[in-house]
């Protein structure tokens, strides 16, 4: 995924924050922005002599046959390749899944923490 896609999601997140409503979507856009930022940071990835240009190539070649979800696969890659971001990324993933699939009611404090965690991730990225 592209850094531009990450930035697009982050711009939506910032718009939602300025609006003050839809805190569940602030969490969701923070997470998906983080997802695209970390995938951009990790790829291209060379593993066991094979270079994977993008996450989807890696997923289809390596993770799919192991029945690992794309979200779990990205989380594992963050743990290995950007360990300083792991706790922030895991928190965003869990918060997003909860906001989207369990309960769309998210406190403003949790929404702000989602954006803060995204900012923490960005501090550790080099690309």
mmCIF file of C-alpha atoms in Angstrom:
data_model
loop_
_atom_site.group_PDB
_atom_site.id
_atom_site.type_symbol
_atom_site.label_atom_id
_atom_site.label_comp_id
_atom_site.label_asym_id
_atom_site.label_seq_id
_atom_site.Cartn_x
_atom_site.Cartn_y
_atom_site.Cartn_z
ATOM 1 C CA UNK A 1 0.000 0.000 0.000
ATOM 2 C CA UNK A 2 1.083 3.502 -0.573
ATOM 3 C CA UNK A 3 2.069 6.285 1.738
ATOM 4 C CA UNK A 4 -0.423 8.431 -0.176
ATOM 5 C CA UNK A 5 -3.218 6.080 0.900
ATOM 6 C CA UNK A 6 -2.037 6.408 4.502
ATOM 7 C CA UNK A 7 -2.039 10.186 4.241
ATOM 8 C CA UNK A 8 -5.496 10.170 2.646
ATOM 9 C CA UNK A 9 -6.877 8.165 5.586
ATOM 10 C CA UNK A 10 -5.094 10.459 8.028
ATOM 11 C CA UNK A 11 -6.621 13.518 6.346
ATOM 12 C CA UNK A 12 -10.073 11.959 6.779
ATOM 13 C CA UNK A 13 -9.228 11.280 10.420
ATOM 14 C CA UNK A 14 -8.204 14.906 10.946
ATOM 15 C CA UNK A 15 -11.424 16.086 9.294
ATOM 16 C CA UNK A 16 -13.472 13.857 11.594
ATOM 17 C CA UNK A 17 -11.603 15.156 14.641
ATOM 18 C CA UNK A 18 -12.337 18.750 13.607
ATOM 19 C CA UNK A 19 -15.993 17.789 13.160
ATOM 20 C CA UNK A 20 -16.184 16.315 16.664
ATOM 21 C CA UNK A 21 -18.572 13.540 15.697
ATOM 22 C CA UNK A 22 -18.178 9.941 14.578
ATOM 23 C CA UNK A 23 -15.528 8.980 17.098
ATOM 24 C CA UNK A 24 -15.744 5.368 15.932
ATOM 25 C CA UNK A 25 -14.550 6.502 12.518
ATOM 26 C CA UNK A 26 -11.708 8.505 14.066
ATOM 27 C CA UNK A 27 -10.448 5.231 15.544
ATOM 28 C CA UNK A 28 -11.028 3.381 12.273
ATOM 29 C CA UNK A 29 -9.265 5.935 10.089
ATOM 30 C CA UNK A 30 -6.385 6.162 12.566
ATOM 31 C CA UNK A 31 -5.922 2.410 12.352
ATOM 32 C CA UNK A 32 -6.129 2.166 8.564
ATOM 33 C CA UNK A 33 -3.758 5.083 8.205
ATOM 34 C CA UNK A 34 -1.313 3.270 10.501
ATOM 35 C CA UNK A 35 -1.763 0.058 8.500
ATOM 36 C CA UNK A 36 -0.770 1.767 5.262
ATOM 37 C CA UNK A 37 2.122 3.639 6.889
ATOM 38 C CA UNK A 38 3.640 0.467 8.373
ATOM 39 C CA UNK A 39 3.159 -1.547 5.192
ATOM 40 C CA UNK A 40 4.885 1.236 3.269
ATOM 41 C CA UNK A 41 7.732 1.130 5.793
ATOM 42 C CA UNK A 42 8.175 -2.655 5.645
ATOM 43 C CA UNK A 43 7.871 -3.221 1.897
ATOM 44 C CA UNK A 44 9.606 -4.092 -0.292
ATOM 45 C CA UNK A 45 10.638 -6.959 1.985
ATOM 46 C CA UNK A 46 13.297 -9.556 1.246
ATOM 47 C CA UNK A 47 12.835 -12.819 3.109
ATOM 48 C CA UNK A 48 14.695 -16.077 2.430
ATOM 49 C CA UNK A 49 16.109 -14.691 -0.802
ATOM 50 C CA UNK A 50 12.757 -13.598 -2.216
ATOM 51 C CA UNK A 51 11.788 -9.947 -2.504
ATOM 52 C CA UNK A 52 8.136 -9.085 -2.047
ATOM 53 C CA UNK A 53 7.332 -5.626 -3.436
ATOM 54 C CA UNK A 54 4.033 -5.190 -1.580
ATOM 55 C CA UNK A 55 2.135 -6.668 1.323
ATOM 56 C CA UNK A 56 -0.417 -8.405 -0.908
ATOM 57 C CA UNK A 57 2.342 -10.223 -2.784
ATOM 58 C CA UNK A 58 3.831 -11.365 0.534
ATOM 59 C CA UNK A 59 0.419 -12.334 1.878
ATOM 60 C CA UNK A 60 -0.510 -14.425 -1.154
ATOM 61 C CA UNK A 61 2.897 -16.110 -1.278
ATOM 62 C CA UNK A 62 3.591 -16.676 2.413
ATOM 63 C CA UNK A 63 0.717 -16.067 4.801
ATOM 64 C CA UNK A 64 -2.417 -17.173 2.971
ATOM 65 C CA UNK A 65 -1.449 -20.845 2.957
ATOM 66 C CA UNK A 66 -0.881 -20.622 6.725
ATOM 67 C CA UNK A 67 -4.434 -19.302 7.153
ATOM 68 C CA UNK A 68 -3.193 -16.098 8.733
ATOM 69 C CA UNK A 69 -5.473 -13.107 8.235
ATOM 70 C CA UNK A 70 -4.145 -9.975 6.593
ATOM 71 C CA UNK A 71 -4.541 -8.045 9.839
ATOM 72 C CA UNK A 72 -2.713 -10.689 11.857
ATOM 73 C CA UNK A 73 -0.016 -10.894 9.194
ATOM 74 C CA UNK A 74 0.559 -7.153 9.262
ATOM 75 C CA UNK A 75 0.655 -7.224 13.060
ATOM 76 C CA UNK A 76 3.304 -9.977 12.983
ATOM 77 C CA UNK A 77 5.375 -8.023 10.465
ATOM 78 C CA UNK A 78 5.226 -4.912 12.646
ATOM 79 C CA UNK A 79 6.338 -6.959 15.668
ATOM 80 C CA UNK A 80 9.385 -8.226 13.751
ATOM 81 C CA UNK A 81 10.352 -5.259 11.565
ATOM 82 C CA UNK A 82 9.188 -2.206 13.550
ATOM 83 C CA UNK A 83 9.054 -3.432 17.161
ATOM 84 C CA UNK A 84 8.980 0.112 18.559
ATOM 85 C CA UNK A 85 5.578 0.538 16.880
ATOM 86 C CA UNK A 86 4.107 -2.784 17.909
ATOM 87 C CA UNK A 87 2.198 -1.784 21.053
ATOM 88 C CA UNK A 88 0.690 1.275 19.343
ATOM 89 C CA UNK A 89 -0.254 -0.729 16.266
ATOM 90 C CA UNK A 90 -1.779 -3.585 18.288
ATOM 91 C CA UNK A 91 -3.807 -1.080 20.326
ATOM 92 C CA UNK A 92 -5.123 0.585 17.153
ATOM 93 C CA UNK A 93 -6.025 -2.768 15.588
ATOM 94 C CA UNK A 94 -7.910 -3.891 18.692
ATOM 95 C CA UNK A 95 -9.648 -0.527 19.109
ATOM 96 C CA UNK A 96 -10.674 -0.478 15.448
ATOM 97 C CA UNK A 97 -12.078 -4.005 15.525
ATOM 98 C CA UNK A 98 -14.009 -3.151 18.674
ATOM 99 C CA UNK A 99 -15.323 0.118 17.226
ATOM 100 C CA UNK A 100 -16.332 -1.428 13.910
ATOM 101 C CA UNK A 101 -17.677 -4.806 14.931
ATOM 102 C CA UNK A 102 -18.619 -4.740 18.612
ATOM 103 C CA UNK A 103 -19.717 -1.293 19.621
ATOM 104 C CA UNK A 104 -19.627 1.844 17.524
ATOM 105 C CA UNK A 105 -19.836 4.056 20.625
ATOM 106 C CA UNK A 106 -16.325 5.378 21.283
ATOM 107 C CA UNK A 107 -15.464 8.032 23.835
ATOM 108 C CA UNK A 108 -13.761 11.205 22.635
ATOM 109 C CA UNK A 109 -10.798 10.313 24.877
ATOM 110 C CA UNK A 110 -10.372 6.961 23.144
ATOM 111 C CA UNK A 111 -10.667 8.623 19.732
ATOM 112 C CA UNK A 112 -7.958 11.107 20.712
ATOM 113 C CA UNK A 113 -5.758 8.268 21.966
ATOM 114 C CA UNK A 114 -6.156 6.556 18.593
ATOM 115 C CA UNK A 115 -4.815 9.638 16.834
ATOM 116 C CA UNK A 116 -2.003 9.910 19.409
ATOM 117 C CA UNK A 117 -1.030 6.283 18.779
ATOM 118 C CA UNK A 118 -0.950 6.962 15.042
ATOM 119 C CA UNK A 119 1.384 9.900 15.674
ATOM 120 C CA UNK A 120 3.613 7.691 17.843
ATOM 121 C CA UNK A 121 3.870 5.145 15.032
ATOM 122 C CA UNK A 122 4.819 7.835 12.539
ATOM 123 C CA UNK A 123 7.683 8.993 14.801
ATOM 124 C CA UNK A 124 9.362 5.591 14.384
ATOM 125 C CA UNK A 125 9.122 5.348 10.604
ATOM 126 C CA UNK A 126 12.022 6.181 8.320
ATOM 127 C CA UNK A 127 10.321 6.282 4.927
#
